Short mmCIF file of C-alpha atoms in Angstrom, two decimals:
data_model
loop_
_atom_site.label_atom_id
_atom_site.label_comp_id
_atom_site.label_asym_id
_atom_site.label_seq_id
_atom_site.Cartn_x
_atom_site.Cartn_y
_atom_site.Cartn_z
CA MET A 1 232.85 -36.20 -83.59
CA ASN A 2 229.98 -33.71 -83.29
CA ARG A 3 229.48 -30.58 -85.35
CA ALA A 4 230.94 -28.22 -82.79
CA LYS A 5 234.06 -30.39 -82.53
CA LEU A 6 234.44 -30.50 -86.32
CA LEU A 7 234.13 -26.73 -86.70
CA LYS A 8 236.51 -26.13 -83.80
CA GLN A 9 239.17 -28.22 -85.56
CA LEU A 10 238.71 -26.52 -88.94
CA LEU A 11 238.56 -22.82 -87.99
CA PRO A 12 242.14 -22.32 -86.65
CA GLY A 13 243.47 -22.98 -90.13
CA PHE A 14 241.60 -19.99 -91.55
CA ILE A 15 243.04 -17.51 -89.05
CA PRO A 16 246.24 -16.74 -91.07
CA LEU A 17 244.01 -15.85 -94.03
CA PHE A 18 242.01 -13.35 -91.99
CA VAL A 19 245.24 -11.88 -90.58
CA PHE A 20 246.53 -11.43 -94.13
CA ILE A 21 243.34 -9.66 -95.21
CA ALA A 22 243.67 -7.18 -92.35
CA ALA A 23 247.44 -6.67 -92.80
CA ASP A 24 247.08 -6.32 -96.56
CA GLU A 25 244.66 -3.45 -96.09
CA ILE A 26 247.11 -1.67 -93.78
CA TRP A 27 250.59 -2.42 -95.20
CA GLY A 28 250.06 -3.99 -98.63
CA THR A 29 250.34 -7.49 -100.06
CA LYS A 30 254.04 -8.23 -99.42
CA ILE A 31 254.10 -7.11 -95.80
CA GLY A 32 250.66 -8.63 -95.22
CA LEU A 33 251.96 -11.97 -96.46
CA PHE A 34 254.92 -11.90 -94.05
CA VAL A 35 252.65 -10.93 -91.15
CA ALA A 36 250.17 -13.74 -91.93
CA VAL A 37 252.94 -16.35 -92.26
CA GLY A 38 254.48 -15.21 -88.99
CA PHE A 39 251.10 -15.40 -87.31
CA GLY A 40 250.54 -18.91 -88.69
CA ILE A 41 253.89 -20.10 -87.30
CA ALA A 42 253.13 -18.48 -83.94
CA GLU A 43 249.71 -20.17 -83.90
CA MET A 44 251.27 -23.59 -84.51
CA ILE A 45 253.78 -23.04 -81.69
CA TRP A 46 251.03 -21.86 -79.32
CA ILE A 47 248.82 -24.90 -80.06
CA GLY A 48 251.83 -27.20 -79.68
CA ILE A 49 252.71 -25.78 -76.24
CA ARG A 50 249.14 -25.50 -74.92
CA GLU A 51 247.63 -28.71 -76.34
CA ARG A 52 250.80 -30.72 -77.02
CA ARG A 53 249.82 -31.53 -80.59
CA PHE A 54 250.90 -30.49 -84.07
CA GLU A 55 248.14 -28.60 -85.94
CA LYS A 56 248.54 -29.86 -89.50
CA PHE A 57 245.65 -27.80 -90.87
CA VAL A 58 247.23 -24.50 -89.79
CA LEU A 59 250.52 -25.60 -91.39
CA PHE A 60 248.75 -26.50 -94.63
CA ASP A 61 246.87 -23.20 -94.66
CA THR A 62 250.05 -21.20 -94.01
CA LEU A 63 252.04 -23.04 -96.72
CA LEU A 64 249.25 -22.58 -99.24
CA LEU A 65 249.17 -18.91 -98.28
CA VAL A 66 252.91 -18.67 -99.06
CA VAL A 67 252.65 -20.48 -102.41
CA LEU A 68 249.63 -18.60 -103.73
CA GLY A 69 250.85 -15.31 -102.27
CA ALA A 70 254.24 -15.73 -103.96
CA VAL A 71 252.59 -16.56 -107.30
CA SER A 72 250.34 -13.56 -106.91
CA ILE A 73 253.32 -11.23 -106.23
CA ILE A 74 255.47 -12.67 -109.05
CA LEU A 75 252.68 -12.43 -111.61
CA ASP A 76 251.43 -9.19 -110.11
CA ASN A 77 247.92 -10.65 -110.09
CA ASP A 78 246.00 -11.32 -106.89
CA ILE A 79 243.51 -13.73 -108.52
CA PHE A 80 245.63 -16.70 -107.51
CA PHE A 81 245.63 -15.56 -103.92
CA LYS A 82 241.89 -14.91 -103.94
CA LEU A 83 241.26 -18.49 -105.02
CA LYS A 84 243.10 -19.88 -102.00
CA PRO A 85 240.10 -20.18 -99.60
CA GLY A 86 238.15 -21.94 -102.34
CA LEU A 87 240.99 -24.38 -102.99
CA ILE A 88 241.14 -25.26 -99.29
CA GLU A 89 237.41 -25.78 -99.21
CA LEU A 90 237.57 -28.04 -102.28
CA ILE A 91 239.78 -30.39 -100.27
CA LEU A 92 237.35 -30.27 -97.35
CA ILE A 93 234.42 -30.86 -99.70
CA ALA A 94 236.14 -33.97 -101.06
CA VAL A 95 236.68 -35.34 -97.54
CA LEU A 96 233.12 -34.49 -96.48
CA GLY A 97 231.68 -35.93 -99.69
CA VAL A 98 233.45 -39.26 -99.33
CA SER A 99 232.49 -39.45 -95.63
CA ALA A 100 228.85 -38.48 -96.18
CA PHE A 101 227.99 -40.38 -99.36
CA SER A 102 230.13 -43.52 -99.24
CA SER A 103 230.84 -46.36 -96.83
CA MET A 104 234.29 -44.89 -96.03
CA ASN A 105 233.61 -42.37 -93.26
CA ILE A 106 236.92 -40.47 -93.12
CA ILE A 107 235.62 -37.98 -90.52
CA GLY A 108 234.38 -40.85 -88.35
CA MET A 109 237.74 -42.58 -88.59
CA MET A 110 239.48 -39.32 -87.66
CA GLY A 111 237.21 -39.02 -84.63
CA GLN A 112 238.09 -42.52 -83.46
CA ARG A 113 241.78 -41.89 -84.11
CA TYR A 114 242.11 -38.58 -82.31
CA MET A 115 239.57 -39.22 -79.54
CA LYS A 116 240.81 -42.47 -78.04
CA GLY A 117 238.11 -44.87 -76.87
CA VAL A 118 235.34 -43.13 -78.80
CA GLU A 119 232.96 -45.46 -80.62
CA PHE A 120 229.91 -44.57 -82.71
CA ASN A 121 226.73 -46.60 -82.31
CA GLU A 122 224.27 -46.95 -85.20
CA ALA A 123 222.24 -43.91 -84.20
CA GLN A 124 225.36 -41.74 -83.87
CA GLU A 125 226.61 -43.00 -87.25
CA ARG A 126 223.36 -41.94 -88.90
CA GLN A 127 223.41 -38.58 -87.12
CA LEU A 128 227.03 -38.02 -88.15
CA LYS A 129 226.24 -38.88 -91.78
CA ARG A 130 223.33 -36.43 -91.74
CA SER A 131 225.56 -33.69 -90.30
CA LEU A 132 228.30 -34.35 -92.85
CA LYS A 133 225.83 -34.10 -95.73
CA ILE A 134 224.63 -30.72 -94.46
CA LEU A 135 228.22 -29.50 -94.01
CA PHE A 136 229.07 -30.77 -97.49
CA TYR A 137 226.32 -28.66 -99.08
CA ILE A 138 227.24 -25.61 -96.95
CA PHE A 139 230.92 -25.81 -97.93
CA ALA A 140 230.02 -26.43 -101.59
CA ALA A 141 227.74 -23.38 -101.74
CA HIS A 142 230.31 -21.19 -99.98
CA THR A 143 233.10 -22.39 -102.30
CA VAL A 144 231.06 -21.39 -105.36
CA LEU A 145 230.62 -17.92 -103.82
CA VAL A 146 234.37 -17.65 -103.10
CA PHE A 147 235.28 -18.46 -106.71
CA TYR A 148 232.63 -16.10 -108.06
CA SER A 149 233.78 -13.26 -105.78
CA ALA A 150 237.43 -13.83 -106.77
CA PHE A 151 236.68 -13.17 -110.44
CA TYR A 152 233.71 -10.81 -110.46
CA MET A 153 233.59 -8.89 -107.18
CA SER A 154 235.70 -6.23 -105.48
CA LYS A 155 238.52 -7.10 -103.11
CA GLU A 156 236.43 -5.94 -100.14
CA ALA A 157 233.49 -8.07 -101.23
CA TRP A 158 235.80 -11.08 -101.73
CA ALA A 159 237.26 -10.56 -98.23
CA PHE A 160 233.75 -10.63 -96.74
CA VAL A 161 232.63 -13.68 -98.72
CA SER A 162 235.75 -15.73 -97.92
CA GLY A 163 235.94 -14.57 -94.30
CA GLY A 164 233.01 -12.94 -92.53
CA LEU A 165 230.31 -14.70 -94.51
CA PHE A 166 231.92 -18.04 -93.67
CA TYR A 167 231.40 -17.38 -89.95
CA LEU A 168 227.91 -15.97 -90.42
CA ILE A 169 226.77 -19.07 -92.33
CA PHE A 170 228.09 -21.38 -89.64
CA ALA A 171 226.72 -19.23 -86.83
CA GLY A 172 223.28 -19.50 -88.42
CA TYR A 173 223.66 -23.23 -88.96
CA PHE A 174 224.70 -23.91 -85.38
CA ALA A 175 221.97 -21.66 -84.00
CA ILE A 176 219.39 -23.71 -85.89
CA GLU A 177 220.96 -26.95 -84.66
CA MET A 178 220.97 -25.78 -81.05
CA LEU A 179 217.29 -24.87 -81.27
CA ARG A 180 216.52 -28.24 -82.86
CA GLN A 181 218.42 -30.15 -80.17
CA ARG A 182 216.81 -28.13 -77.40
CA LYS A 183 213.36 -28.91 -78.82
CA GLN A 184 214.23 -32.60 -79.09
CA LYS A 185 215.60 -32.66 -75.54
CA LYS A 186 212.38 -31.12 -74.23
CA LYS A 187 210.34 -33.69 -76.14
CA PHE A 188 212.18 -36.62 -74.53
CA SER A 189 212.67 -35.07 -71.06
CA LYS A 190 209.74 -36.98 -69.51
CA GLU A 191 210.54 -40.28 -71.19
CA GLU A 192 212.51 -43.21 -69.80
CA TRP A 193 216.02 -43.43 -71.23
CA VAL A 194 217.79 -46.72 -71.84
CA PRO A 195 221.47 -47.47 -72.46
CA LEU A 196 222.70 -48.44 -75.91
CA VAL A 197 225.24 -51.27 -76.02
CA ASP A 198 227.39 -53.30 -78.38
CA GLU A 199 227.05 -57.10 -78.62
CA GLN A 200 229.52 -57.53 -75.75
CA GLY A 201 227.35 -55.40 -73.47
CA LYS A 202 229.60 -52.34 -73.45
CA VAL A 203 227.59 -49.14 -73.12
CA THR A 204 228.01 -46.91 -76.19
CA GLY A 205 225.36 -44.27 -75.51
CA ARG A 206 221.73 -43.89 -74.50
CA ALA A 207 218.37 -43.14 -76.10
CA PRO A 208 214.72 -42.48 -75.19
CA ARG A 209 212.67 -45.67 -74.93
CA SER A 210 210.45 -44.70 -77.86
CA GLN A 211 213.50 -44.42 -80.12
CA VAL A 212 214.58 -48.04 -79.58
CA HIS A 213 211.12 -49.38 -80.51
CA ASN A 214 210.63 -47.52 -83.78
CA GLY A 215 212.52 -49.85 -86.11
CA SER A 216 215.86 -48.10 -85.57
CA LYS A 217 217.35 -51.41 -84.33
CA LEU A 218 219.38 -49.60 -81.67
CA LEU A 219 220.77 -52.41 -79.52
CA HIS A 220 219.70 -52.04 -75.87
CA PRO A 221 219.85 -54.42 -72.87
CA VAL A 222 216.87 -56.19 -71.30
CA VAL A 223 216.41 -58.75 -68.51
CA HIS A 224 214.31 -61.92 -68.77
CA LEU A 225 213.54 -64.13 -65.77
CA HIS A 226 212.11 -67.65 -66.07
CA VAL A 227 210.40 -68.90 -62.90
CA LEU A 228 210.25 -72.67 -62.44
CA ASN A 229 208.40 -74.59 -59.71
CA LYS A 230 209.57 -77.77 -57.97
CA ASN A 231 207.96 -79.91 -60.69
CA GLY A 232 209.86 -78.13 -63.46
CA ALA A 233 206.85 -76.23 -64.84
CA VAL A 234 207.57 -72.79 -66.24
CA LEU A 235 205.64 -69.65 -65.26
CA LEU A 236 204.38 -67.52 -68.15
CA GLN A 237 202.61 -64.18 -68.27
CA LYS A 238 199.97 -63.22 -70.80
CA ARG A 239 200.57 -59.88 -72.45
CA PRO A 240 197.68 -57.38 -72.51
CA MET A 241 195.95 -56.66 -75.82
CA ASN A 242 197.03 -52.99 -75.64
CA LYS A 243 200.72 -53.89 -75.86
CA LEU A 244 202.53 -52.48 -78.90
CA ILE A 245 204.59 -55.64 -79.39
CA GLN A 246 203.05 -59.15 -79.47
CA PRO A 247 199.73 -58.27 -77.78
CA GLY A 248 197.67 -61.08 -76.21
CA LYS A 249 200.44 -63.69 -76.35
CA TRP A 250 202.06 -65.76 -73.61
CA ASP A 251 205.58 -64.68 -72.77
CA THR A 252 208.45 -64.99 -70.31
CA ALA A 253 207.33 -64.51 -66.69
CA VAL A 254 209.44 -61.37 -66.24
CA GLY A 255 210.88 -59.13 -68.93
CA GLY A 256 211.89 -55.51 -68.93
CA HIS A 257 214.38 -52.85 -69.93
CA ILE A 258 217.46 -51.84 -68.03
CA SER A 259 217.17 -48.09 -67.50
CA ALA A 260 220.09 -45.72 -68.05
CA GLY A 261 222.31 -45.75 -64.94
CA GLU A 262 220.72 -48.94 -63.61
CA THR A 263 222.68 -52.13 -62.89
CA LEU A 264 221.67 -55.57 -64.15
CA GLU A 265 220.77 -56.72 -60.63
CA GLN A 266 218.70 -53.62 -59.92
CA ALA A 267 216.75 -54.01 -63.15
CA LEU A 268 216.06 -57.70 -62.49
CA LYS A 269 214.76 -57.09 -58.96
CA LYS A 270 212.66 -54.12 -60.05
CA GLU A 271 211.01 -55.93 -62.97
CA ALA A 272 210.40 -59.11 -60.96
CA PHE A 273 208.59 -57.21 -58.23
CA GLU A 274 206.67 -54.85 -60.52
CA GLU A 275 205.36 -57.60 -62.80
CA ILE A 276 204.77 -60.66 -60.58
CA GLY A 277 205.45 -59.45 -57.01
CA LEU A 278 208.56 -61.63 -56.64
CA LYS A 279 211.18 -60.50 -54.13
CA ASP A 280 213.95 -62.01 -52.00
CA PHE A 281 214.81 -64.50 -54.72
CA THR A 282 218.03 -65.93 -56.10
CA ALA A 283 218.57 -66.06 -59.84
CA ARG A 284 221.14 -67.57 -62.14
CA LEU A 285 222.30 -66.00 -65.41
CA GLN A 286 221.87 -68.69 -68.05
CA LYS A 287 222.50 -66.95 -71.35
CA VAL A 288 223.25 -63.61 -72.99
CA TYR A 289 222.14 -63.31 -76.61
CA LYS A 290 220.99 -60.80 -79.22
CA TRP A 291 217.35 -60.85 -80.25
CA GLU A 292 216.11 -58.86 -83.22
CA SER A 293 212.52 -58.28 -84.37
CA GLU A 294 210.92 -55.96 -86.91
CA VAL A 295 210.83 -53.06 -84.47
CA GLU A 296 213.81 -53.49 -82.16
CA ALA A 297 217.12 -55.15 -81.32
CA GLU A 298 217.78 -56.33 -77.76
CA LEU A 299 220.72 -57.77 -75.86
CA VAL A 300 218.90 -60.24 -73.61
CA TYR A 301 220.22 -61.31 -70.20
CA MET A 302 218.27 -64.52 -69.50
CA PHE A 303 217.97 -65.64 -65.86
CA THR A 304 216.22 -68.54 -64.13
CA THR A 305 214.98 -68.93 -60.57
CA HIS A 306 213.21 -71.65 -58.57
CA ASP A 307 211.79 -69.17 -56.08
CA SER A 308 208.08 -68.60 -56.67
CA LYS A 309 206.72 -67.69 -53.25
CA ASN A 310 203.94 -65.06 -53.10
CA ILE A 311 203.86 -64.42 -56.83
CA GLY A 312 200.90 -62.57 -58.28
CA ILE A 313 199.92 -59.98 -60.88
CA GLN A 314 201.18 -56.56 -59.80
CA SER A 315 200.43 -54.29 -62.76
CA ASP A 316 198.22 -53.81 -65.79
CA GLU A 317 201.19 -54.91 -67.94
CA VAL A 318 200.26 -58.52 -67.11
CA ASP A 319 196.86 -60.04 -67.95
CA GLU A 320 197.35 -63.53 -66.52
CA LEU A 321 199.94 -65.77 -64.84
CA ARG A 322 200.10 -69.54 -65.28
CA PHE A 323 202.55 -72.45 -64.90
CA TRP A 324 203.05 -74.56 -68.02
CA THR A 325 204.47 -78.09 -68.04
CA LYS A 326 206.98 -79.24 -70.63
CA LYS A 327 204.28 -81.27 -72.37
CA GLN A 328 201.93 -78.28 -72.54
CA LEU A 329 204.71 -76.07 -73.92
CA GLU A 330 205.67 -78.57 -76.61
CA SER A 331 202.10 -79.14 -77.74
CA ASN A 332 201.53 -75.40 -78.20
CA ILE A 333 204.86 -74.38 -79.76
CA ARG A 334 204.41 -72.73 -83.18
CA THR A 335 200.64 -72.43 -82.77
CA GLY A 336 200.86 -68.66 -82.41
CA ILE A 337 199.95 -68.37 -78.73
CA PHE A 338 203.55 -67.76 -77.57
CA THR A 339 205.81 -64.87 -78.49
CA PRO A 340 208.60 -65.78 -80.94
CA ASN A 341 211.15 -64.62 -78.37
CA PHE A 342 209.78 -66.99 -75.74
CA GLU A 343 209.75 -69.92 -78.18
CA HIS A 344 213.42 -69.19 -78.87
CA GLU A 345 214.16 -69.23 -75.14
CA VAL A 346 212.33 -72.53 -74.66
CA GLU A 347 214.87 -74.10 -77.02
CA LEU A 348 217.73 -72.44 -75.11
CA LEU A 349 216.37 -73.74 -71.79
CA LYS A 350 216.17 -77.26 -73.24
CA GLU A 351 219.77 -77.05 -74.47
CA LEU A 352 220.87 -75.88 -71.03
CA GLY A 353 218.99 -78.75 -69.37
CA THR A 354 216.78 -76.38 -67.38
CA ILE A 355 213.59 -77.80 -68.94
CA LYS A 356 213.73 -81.61 -68.84
#
């Protein structure tokens, strides 16, 4: 649930209050109360017909309006009624506080409940927590102002603080957020985007490539292709020294990211050609597993092929290509010349009987 969605769900409940403020100025408290309650009922009916759902927040707001309005009329003191917006916000603050500062994300659970099929990946969870913390502080500050205005300010000033100021604060907040998001979008516009997935491979979102290599551990899919010759030797590539991750080490013959909108087959063919010039080959999916390092988390689709015709270095992402026998691999394992990921895959290939 993003910020715009959250605000959209909260604001309808405040409408009866604003109607009362206007009606109270024109006809007085008693008539204003009846007008506001009638408007609240009409609003619930309209939402029910148009969206086919029951708006509980509007009902709560209207009932609280009735209770506090009745107390205010009976005691001939409008202080109870003036405290109403603050009391509503105290409830919201409690929900936001629990969601933002504890492991029980009530807002997140509401989003998953009311928006069927919606799942939050790790990045979205962190972003949602950040947003909820900001909203918590905004609501808390506004609630303090509402209570202060109820006791120490004029009725007109209270009406502005509890109504107009509420919208002005949020308008400013969302304007800042829109500018921030626009700036971020511009920053990443020229960067490759990759899909984000769960451990079953289901796409849950997407992110710029730089954001999945910065220690965020956002799970993203990659393809690995092991090329074997007729004697069972395995082709390895040597990574350039300018690589950010595992520079200068021997690694899987082909490895690369799946770009956003790209299929597994498309990514495999693209990476195989771009790195070692391999095309018109057949490959077999041997294993899908999660690999995690200090800087990233990957869902690896590991393939093998026995086609090695016309292979050769195709880009500056590869320093050297060389076939390694089983004996050569075993004598160099854990010496530091191979990447940890490749050493893990050697064990997988042995278990699968691919390396004998």
